[in-house]
Amino acid sequence: MRFIILLLLSMISYGSFADDGYRLWLKYDRIQNETLRKNYAQKLASVSVNFSDETAKVTVSEIEKATSGLLGIKSKTLSNTAQATLVLKVGKIENENPEAFEIKSSKNQTVIISNTSKGVLYGVFELIRRMQTSESLENLKITSAPKIQLRMLNHWDNNNGTIERGYAGMSMWKWYELPERIDSRYIDYARANASIGINGTVLNNVNASARFITPEYLGKVKALADAFRPYGIKVFLSINFASPKILGGLKTADPLDPEVKHWWKSKADEVYKLIPDFGGFVVKANSEGEPGPMDFGRTHKDGANMLAEAIAPHNGLIIWRAFVYNFDPKGDRFAAAYNEFKRFDGEFLPNIIIQVKNGPIDFQVREPISPLFGAMEKTPVSMEFQLTQEYLGWATHWVYEGPMFEEVLKTDTHAKGKGSTVAKVIDGEVFKYPITSMIGVANTGSDRNWTGHPMAQANWYALGRMAWNPELTSEKIADEWVKMTFQSDSKSSETIKKIMLESREIYTNYTNPLGVHHVMGEGHHFGPEPWVEKAPRPDWTALYYHRADSIGIGFDRTEKGSNSLGQYHPDLRSKYSDINTIQPEFLLWFHHAPWTHKLQNGKTVWDEMVTRYYEGVKSVEKMQKEWATMEGKIDSETFENVEARLKTQYKEALWWRDASVLYFQKYSKMPVPSPYQKSTRTLEELKGLVDVYHVR
Ligand code: BDP
């Protein structure tokens, strides 16, 4: 008996409840504060809905889930609008954006109204978020409209169930079960996306198998499109440019060939016959070995325009990726995308958007912005961020990407004078783009908690929130996410938020200090391999980027070097061009700095680099200590999961630090400054760790 009482008592504390993370930020556990709960319960006691499409059903079902979970009540559905405490209404509102909504509340009634049912669904999620984050529902007068039209995830999923650069299990799409079986996970995926305003999903890898547009697969894609539609989510597919050859048996895939054009037109017709609201095609062409128009002596413009023409009668979109770089021994990969696309500005058809990775190289933990933002005045460019942590420690490093997104979005391109931030370029304000989009390369997989590292859910959340409003701060987003995900006491929430906000800089310090970049393991992209000097292509080595020698380190992109800096507007360029005034975080992106060069804090480049590597590792220890205080404050399963991953992160941070310092020391020939101690491991030992960790 005594044992049972003790057991029950211990279960009352948060710590004994296991939570597998499946519910993401839509946790809906009972709100502990009774006054608040009662107040909300009054406001959600009854609901009336004036529309009856499939979105209405899922909207009401979401309210039911939230109220029964958060409040412990079952809202009554009333047909009498005057009596309902919550009114959901499709009707005309001032803001013409079809996804905009208003929430207005008086003492006895809260009204959520939008031009479309989808907008109402977004409004409902906003209301639920307010309850989850303990905000008042009194006297609301909210109008919210997304600043970016297309807010999407791109899954790099293959038809065989693997995920390119996926670290959370296998693909969620069970192609072999589709179209007959709709896994309930698809619905929860759609709910989660809708809750943060994501309205598009690219189902497959940009390195695309042509199979996805065969009749067999299109039937499966249709089943997913049907499942997502009530949640306002459109599906897109990545296509293989050589499909007319691979599937159609044509001799060529030349975009100017009449038969090829015809093939794509009928393919587009076939797709839209099945899925009338299909979003469009994403194309990775002539990049990293993928086929493209250049295989036939044509250009990106020719390829994109041909497809755009094929899909235009159906209002489809071509999302053409700017991630292209051909190795030029005298060139600089940094400059490749700009060189390829800037010259065609204004020559792309109106249903084309050029999708640009945030930085000029490839999803490094810190990159300056791609010079294409601010350069394309007549062709819309969109933002591609990477949620899956390919270069950010896979699933064992805790990196909240919000601050990185924010840093990029706030960067001023100066394209149309001061204040032409990347956010304002991609939301269309600066150049009046007719189409706008932000995409995140998804970090989801079949793992029960979706993202492998429980904290990586926050990156998915942040992408959606920032795509809705690119001016939201990463701090505000972290605050929401923590409150919704953990429903923890305020002190614990603050601790988690603090770790999140520091985590990206910490990772940067022990992996890529002062703007070192592309020094990760070759091919698999895990752990340090600054010593890679040979690879299938020189611009896949680390040496190409860090250029360490007896004099110094870093890539000179000033006029004296590759002059890639010249691709920025002069006012942005001047932020980076002077080695004495550049922000140290970007130093080695733009300068080959002598090891002995003094930074503004008086330290040499070498000493500062080493300091950052060592302080980075120390910060992981601090993260561990701070996390330890969460024991018993949040559910035990998440607590233990993160605790264990932090141990691995610490081990790997030490690896990064020691390998990098020992390797670069071969060039600097300078001692590890006190109080830091030189590693007792040898460089050879550290090089071998990649096999110990089984990552290749
Ligand atoms: C690189 C990845 C590669 C992707 C490529 C892309 O290593 O797997 O296919 O990006 O974005 O970073 O196309």
PDB file of C-alpha atoms and ligand atoms in Angstrom, residues 154 156 164-165 167 205-207 284 287-288 290 321 323 325 333 357 361-364 384 386 390-391 441 518 520 523-525 540, ligand 1:
ATOM      1  CA  ASN A 154      11.060  20.344 -49.008  1.00  0.00           C
ATOM      2  CA  TRP A 156      14.645  15.208 -49.596  1.00  0.00           C
ATOM      3  CA  GLU A 164      19.062  12.371 -48.371  1.00  0.00           C
ATOM      4  CA  ARG A 165      20.707  14.034 -45.374  1.00  0.00           C
ATOM      5  CA  TYR A 167      18.807  12.120 -39.455  1.00  0.00           C
ATOM      6  CA  ASN A 205      14.376  14.791 -53.054  1.00  0.00           C
ATOM      7  CA  VAL A 206      15.714  17.517 -55.310  1.00  0.00           C
ATOM      8  CA  ASN A 207      18.040  14.849 -56.694  1.00  0.00           C
ATOM      9  CA  LYS A 284      17.650  21.035 -59.494  1.00  0.00           C
ATOM     10  CA  SER A 287      24.033  20.856 -60.302  1.00  0.00           C
ATOM     11  CA  GLU A 288      26.127  18.149 -58.686  1.00  0.00           C
ATOM     12  CA  GLU A 290      21.897  16.268 -62.079  1.00  0.00           C
ATOM     13  CA  ARG A 321      17.023  26.219 -57.807  1.00  0.00           C
ATOM     14  CA  PHE A 323      22.266  25.988 -56.263  1.00  0.00           C
ATOM     15  CA  TYR A 325      28.399  25.611 -59.319  1.00  0.00           C
ATOM     16  CA  ARG A 333      32.268  28.834 -55.910  1.00  0.00           C
ATOM     17  CA  LYS A 357      20.012  28.979 -50.473  1.00  0.00           C
ATOM     18  CA  ILE A 361      28.113  28.136 -50.479  1.00  0.00           C
ATOM     19  CA  ASP A 362      26.013  25.508 -48.799  1.00  0.00           C
ATOM     20  CA  PHE A 363      24.079  25.709 -45.537  1.00  0.00           C
ATOM     21  CA  GLN A 364      27.099  26.322 -43.331  1.00  0.00           C
ATOM     22  CA  GLU A 384      15.835  28.103 -48.996  1.00  0.00           C
ATOM     23  CA  GLN A 386      18.017  23.861 -44.294  1.00  0.00           C
ATOM     24  CA  GLU A 390      23.524  18.286 -42.448  1.00  0.00           C
ATOM     25  CA  TYR A 391      26.316  20.665 -41.490  1.00  0.00           C
ATOM     26  CA  VAL A 441      14.639  21.463 -46.211  1.00  0.00           C
ATOM     27  CA  HIS A 518      33.292  23.953 -45.291  1.00  0.00           C
ATOM     28  CA  MET A 520      33.453  19.167 -42.319  1.00  0.00           C
ATOM     29  CA  GLY A 523      30.858  13.447 -48.504  1.00  0.00           C
ATOM     30  CA  HIS A 524      29.103  12.529 -45.266  1.00  0.00           C
ATOM     31  CA  HIS A 525      29.544  16.044 -43.878  1.00  0.00           C
ATOM     32  CA  TRP A 540      34.563  19.692 -52.269  1.00  0.00           C
TER      33      TRP A 540
HETATM   34  C1  BDP B   1      24.141  19.667 -50.447  1.00  0.00           C
HETATM   35  C2  BDP B   1      23.863  18.265 -50.006  1.00  0.00           C
HETATM   36  C3  BDP B   1      23.332  17.412 -51.122  1.00  0.00           C
HETATM   37  C4  BDP B   1      22.128  18.108 -51.758  1.00  0.00           C
HETATM   38  C5  BDP B   1      22.531  19.490 -52.187  1.00  0.00           C
HETATM   39  C6  BDP B   1      21.382  20.289 -52.761  1.00  0.00           C
HETATM   40  O1  BDP B   1      25.054  17.693 -49.523  1.00  0.00           O
HETATM   41  O2  BDP B   1      22.995  16.169 -50.594  1.00  0.00           O
HETATM   42  O3  BDP B   1      21.652  17.375 -52.809  1.00  0.00           O
HETATM   43  O4  BDP B   1      23.003  20.203 -51.083  1.00  0.00           O
HETATM   44  O5  BDP B   1      20.900  21.167 -52.070  1.00  0.00           O
HETATM   45  O6  BDP B   1      24.394  20.434 -49.319  1.00  0.00           O
HETATM   46  O7  BDP B   1      20.996  20.069 -53.885  1.00  0.00           O
END
